[in-house]
Tab-separated table of C-alpha atoms in Angstrom:
chain	number	residue	atom	x	y	z
V	1	UNK	CA	17.085	20.400	-7.656
V	2	UNK	CA	20.557	20.113	-9.138
V	3	UNK	CA	19.005	19.673	-12.607
V	4	UNK	CA	16.904	22.817	-12.119
V	5	UNK	CA	19.980	24.805	-11.084
V	6	UNK	CA	21.908	23.585	-14.150
V	7	UNK	CA	19.078	24.613	-16.472
V	8	UNK	CA	18.750	27.969	-14.737
V	9	UNK	CA	22.500	28.529	-15.155
V	10	UNK	CA	22.221	27.693	-18.879
V	11	UNK	CA	19.326	30.117	-19.326
V	12	UNK	CA	21.205	32.800	-17.369
V	13	UNK	CA	24.267	32.366	-19.613
V	14	UNK	CA	22.118	32.795	-22.737
V	15	UNK	CA	20.481	35.918	-21.314
V	16	UNK	CA	23.834	37.402	-20.281
V	17	UNK	CA	25.205	36.874	-23.793
V	18	UNK	CA	22.131	38.549	-25.251
V	19	UNK	CA	22.424	41.467	-22.835
V	20	UNK	CA	26.115	41.967	-23.624
V	21	UNK	CA	25.382	42.110	-27.366
V	22	UNK	CA	22.437	44.393	-26.733
V	23	UNK	CA	24.409	46.753	-24.515
V	24	UNK	CA	27.329	46.891	-26.974
V	25	UNK	CA	24.992	47.790	-29.824
V	26	UNK	CA	23.157	50.389	-27.768
V	27	UNK	CA	26.382	51.960	-26.442
V	28	UNK	CA	27.054	53.511	-29.835
V	29	UNK	CA	23.627	55.145	-29.908
V	30	UNK	CA	21.861	57.349	-27.444
V	31	UNK	CA	19.167	55.785	-25.150
V	32	UNK	CA	16.488	57.710	-27.016
V	33	UNK	CA	17.161	55.643	-30.163
V	34	UNK	CA	16.464	52.328	-28.376
V	35	UNK	CA	13.016	51.210	-29.466
V	36	UNK	CA	10.291	50.093	-27.075
V	37	UNK	CA	10.155	46.745	-28.889
V	38	UNK	CA	13.787	45.998	-27.979
V	39	UNK	CA	13.169	46.857	-24.331
V	40	UNK	CA	10.065	44.657	-24.278
V	41	UNK	CA	11.940	41.711	-25.817
V	42	UNK	CA	14.776	42.096	-23.311
V	43	UNK	CA	12.398	42.071	-20.344
V	44	UNK	CA	10.557	39.061	-21.838
V	45	UNK	CA	13.765	37.035	-22.167
V	46	UNK	CA	14.800	37.918	-18.627
V	47	UNK	CA	11.533	36.794	-17.071
V	48	UNK	CA	10.831	33.621	-19.101
V	49	UNK	CA	12.630	30.294	-19.257
V	50	UNK	CA	13.622	29.459	-22.844
V	51	UNK	CA	13.195	25.711	-22.205
V	52	UNK	CA	9.455	26.123	-21.573
V	53	UNK	CA	8.470	28.537	-24.354
V	54	UNK	CA	6.039	27.248	-26.965
V	55	UNK	CA	7.737	26.978	-30.347
V	56	UNK	CA	11.244	26.407	-28.973
V	57	UNK	CA	13.133	23.639	-30.788
V	58	UNK	CA	15.844	21.847	-28.787
V	59	UNK	CA	17.164	18.368	-27.918
V	60	UNK	CA	14.992	16.221	-25.674
V	61	UNK	CA	17.760	16.188	-23.039
V	62	UNK	CA	17.091	19.897	-22.350
V	63	UNK	CA	13.341	19.470	-21.767
V	64	UNK	CA	11.442	18.741	-18.580
V	65	UNK	CA	9.278	15.750	-17.737
V	66	UNK	CA	5.633	16.283	-18.743
V	67	UNK	CA	6.464	18.685	-21.583
V	68	UNK	CA	4.032	18.621	-24.538
V	69	UNK	CA	5.998	18.362	-27.803
V	70	UNK	CA	5.606	17.705	-31.541
V	71	UNK	CA	7.730	17.278	-34.707
V	72	UNK	CA	10.062	14.740	-33.055
V	73	UNK	CA	13.196	13.311	-34.660
V	74	UNK	CA	13.853	9.572	-34.649
V	75	UNK	CA	17.611	9.897	-35.162
V	76	UNK	CA	19.753	12.924	-34.308
V	77	UNK	CA	19.933	15.381	-37.192
V	78	UNK	CA	17.478	13.461	-39.381
V	79	UNK	CA	14.625	15.962	-39.156
V	80	UNK	CA	11.184	15.704	-37.617
V	81	UNK	CA	9.334	12.451	-38.327
V	82	UNK	CA	6.750	11.938	-35.561
V	83	UNK	CA	3.672	13.916	-34.433
V	84	UNK	CA	3.396	16.359	-37.346
V	85	UNK	CA	-0.280	16.246	-38.375
V	86	UNK	CA	-2.787	18.945	-37.413
V	87	UNK	CA	-3.760	19.183	-33.753
V	88	UNK	CA	-1.484	16.382	-32.504
V	89	UNK	CA	1.005	16.355	-29.642
V	90	UNK	CA	3.149	13.962	-27.613
V	91	UNK	CA	4.205	13.988	-23.958
V	92	UNK	CA	7.516	13.271	-22.223
V	93	UNK	CA	6.966	10.614	-19.534
V	94	UNK	CA	10.509	10.036	-18.291
V	95	UNK	CA	13.190	12.519	-17.193
V	96	UNK	CA	15.289	12.980	-20.377
V	97	UNK	CA	18.577	13.682	-18.592
V	98	UNK	CA	18.432	10.486	-16.524
V	99	UNK	CA	19.440	8.133	-19.359
V	100	UNK	CA	20.363	7.919	-23.034
V	101	UNK	CA	16.757	7.412	-24.151
V	102	UNK	CA	13.622	9.425	-23.403
V	103	UNK	CA	10.188	7.832	-22.959
V	104	UNK	CA	7.482	9.578	-25.018
V	105	UNK	CA	3.755	8.881	-25.284
V	106	UNK	CA	2.533	9.348	-28.874
V	107	UNK	CA	-1.010	10.443	-29.874
V	108	UNK	CA	-1.908	6.809	-30.596
V	109	UNK	CA	-1.146	5.883	-26.966
V	110	UNK	CA	2.042	4.036	-27.874
V	111	UNK	CA	5.041	4.706	-25.634
V	112	UNK	CA	8.323	4.988	-27.522
V	113	UNK	CA	11.941	5.373	-26.404
V	114	UNK	CA	13.746	8.057	-28.420
V	115	UNK	CA	17.384	9.160	-28.233
V	116	UNK	CA	17.743	12.237	-26.004
V	117	UNK	CA	19.982	13.876	-28.651
V	118	UNK	CA	16.988	14.071	-31.009
V	119	UNK	CA	15.288	17.435	-31.296
V	120	UNK	CA	11.613	18.307	-30.896
V	121	UNK	CA	9.444	21.423	-30.778
V	122	UNK	CA	7.542	22.442	-27.649
V	123	UNK	CA	3.766	22.794	-28.007
V	124	UNK	CA	0.952	21.338	-30.086
V	125	UNK	CA	0.516	21.443	-33.865
V	126	UNK	CA	-2.021	24.080	-34.902
V	127	UNK	CA	-5.394	23.638	-36.630
V	128	UNK	CA	-6.904	21.009	-34.271
V	129	UNK	CA	-10.289	21.188	-36.051
V	130	UNK	CA	-8.817	19.863	-39.318
V	131	UNK	CA	-10.189	16.351	-38.762
V	132	UNK	CA	-13.690	17.651	-38.004
V	133	UNK	CA	-13.987	19.484	-41.322
V	134	UNK	CA	-16.676	17.998	-43.592
V	135	UNK	CA	-16.678	18.158	-47.365
V	136	UNK	CA	-19.839	19.705	-48.838
V	137	UNK	CA	-19.988	17.550	-51.937
V	138	UNK	CA	-18.084	14.869	-53.841
V	139	UNK	CA	-16.528	17.458	-56.140
V	140	UNK	CA	-14.753	19.099	-53.205
V	141	UNK	CA	-12.638	15.979	-52.692
V	142	UNK	CA	-11.719	16.165	-56.384
V	143	UNK	CA	-10.576	19.749	-55.847
V	144	UNK	CA	-8.166	18.370	-53.260
V	145	UNK	CA	-6.758	15.911	-55.802
V	146	UNK	CA	-8.426	12.801	-54.351
V	147	UNK	CA	-9.703	10.388	-56.965
V	148	UNK	CA	-12.540	7.883	-56.378
V	149	UNK	CA	-11.653	4.593	-54.664
V	150	UNK	CA	-13.195	1.446	-56.178
V	151	UNK	CA	-13.046	-1.918	-54.389
V	152	UNK	CA	-11.187	-4.690	-56.193
V	153	UNK	CA	-14.050	-7.134	-55.460
V	154	UNK	CA	-16.389	-4.953	-57.526
V	155	UNK	CA	-14.110	-5.169	-60.603
V	156	UNK	CA	-13.708	-7.762	-63.326
V	157	UNK	CA	-10.902	-10.378	-63.214
V	158	UNK	CA	-8.996	-8.512	-65.924
V	159	UNK	CA	-8.939	-5.314	-63.819
V	160	UNK	CA	-7.984	-6.654	-60.370
V	161	UNK	CA	-6.858	-9.940	-58.753
V	162	UNK	CA	-9.925	-9.777	-56.469
V	163	UNK	CA	-12.351	-9.360	-59.379
V	164	UNK	CA	-14.844	-11.852	-60.747
V	165	UNK	CA	-16.306	-14.906	-59.053
V	166	UNK	CA	-19.796	-15.656	-57.836
V	167	UNK	CA	-21.005	-13.356	-55.076
V	168	UNK	CA	-18.640	-11.349	-52.885
V	169	UNK	CA	-15.581	-13.596	-53.079
V	170	UNK	CA	-11.920	-12.602	-53.155
V	171	UNK	CA	-10.443	-16.079	-53.371
V	172	UNK	CA	-7.084	-15.034	-51.897
V	173	UNK	CA	-5.391	-12.696	-49.432
V	174	UNK	CA	-5.667	-8.946	-49.941
V	175	UNK	CA	-3.347	-7.764	-52.696
V	176	UNK	CA	-2.823	-4.636	-54.803
V	177	UNK	CA	-3.928	-4.449	-58.450
V	178	UNK	CA	-0.392	-5.624	-59.288
V	179	UNK	CA	-0.482	-8.679	-57.001
V	180	UNK	CA	1.602	-7.443	-54.052
V	181	UNK	CA	0.366	-7.939	-50.449
V	182	UNK	CA	-1.454	-4.864	-49.136
V	183	UNK	CA	-1.513	-5.526	-45.370
V	184	UNK	CA	2.073	-4.757	-44.438
V	185	UNK	CA	3.621	-5.867	-47.744
V	186	UNK	CA	6.397	-8.426	-47.900
V	187	UNK	CA	8.414	-8.965	-44.731
V	188	UNK	CA	11.800	-7.349	-45.306
V	189	UNK	CA	13.103	-6.675	-41.773
V	190	UNK	CA	15.936	-8.905	-40.606
V	191	UNK	CA	15.221	-10.520	-37.194
V	192	UNK	CA	18.958	-10.461	-36.387
V	193	UNK	CA	19.331	-6.748	-36.963
V	194	UNK	CA	19.462	-4.725	-33.758
V	195	UNK	CA	16.723	-2.111	-33.705
V	196	UNK	CA	17.796	1.434	-32.953
V	197	UNK	CA	14.287	2.691	-32.270
V	198	UNK	CA	12.565	1.106	-29.281
V	199	UNK	CA	8.849	0.685	-28.753
V	200	UNK	CA	7.209	-0.394	-25.516
């Protein structure tokens, strides 16, 4: 209840500031010059909570539990990194103001702890039917700049490390055409380094 009152007080302060600026600008002109659009926007701001409007971007500490969000930062001020593809969204599972980190469920089902100072946008990314779109012909993928993908096993030894041999044999672990590991690459993370981003 105390948290709700604090948020209501914050919203009221924002609205009062807006009203003061609006009244000062309208004091110089007659009421007949005030457009209907300005009156509609003023009434909208007075009757709606800014922390629950779709499209609002703010720190996670100002959001409520259960809010659907997208375009989430991993570190404060870094810019959105998570949940940015078409039709995706994440959900806040833990009260952000209760601790330093906020528990978020990502579209993959993974639950991640993110700093409450990081910003996110309320709502879901548009164009949810993007993944269901089917290409009419092979040339349409070329229009999008996607070139054909050929398996290394189907090549000759001179073209790829997986090429050659009798039958469908690779003879080694999966590598790129230049010999580097493809499944995760080389391990570069230090086990002694403290991780700033937590995953449950």
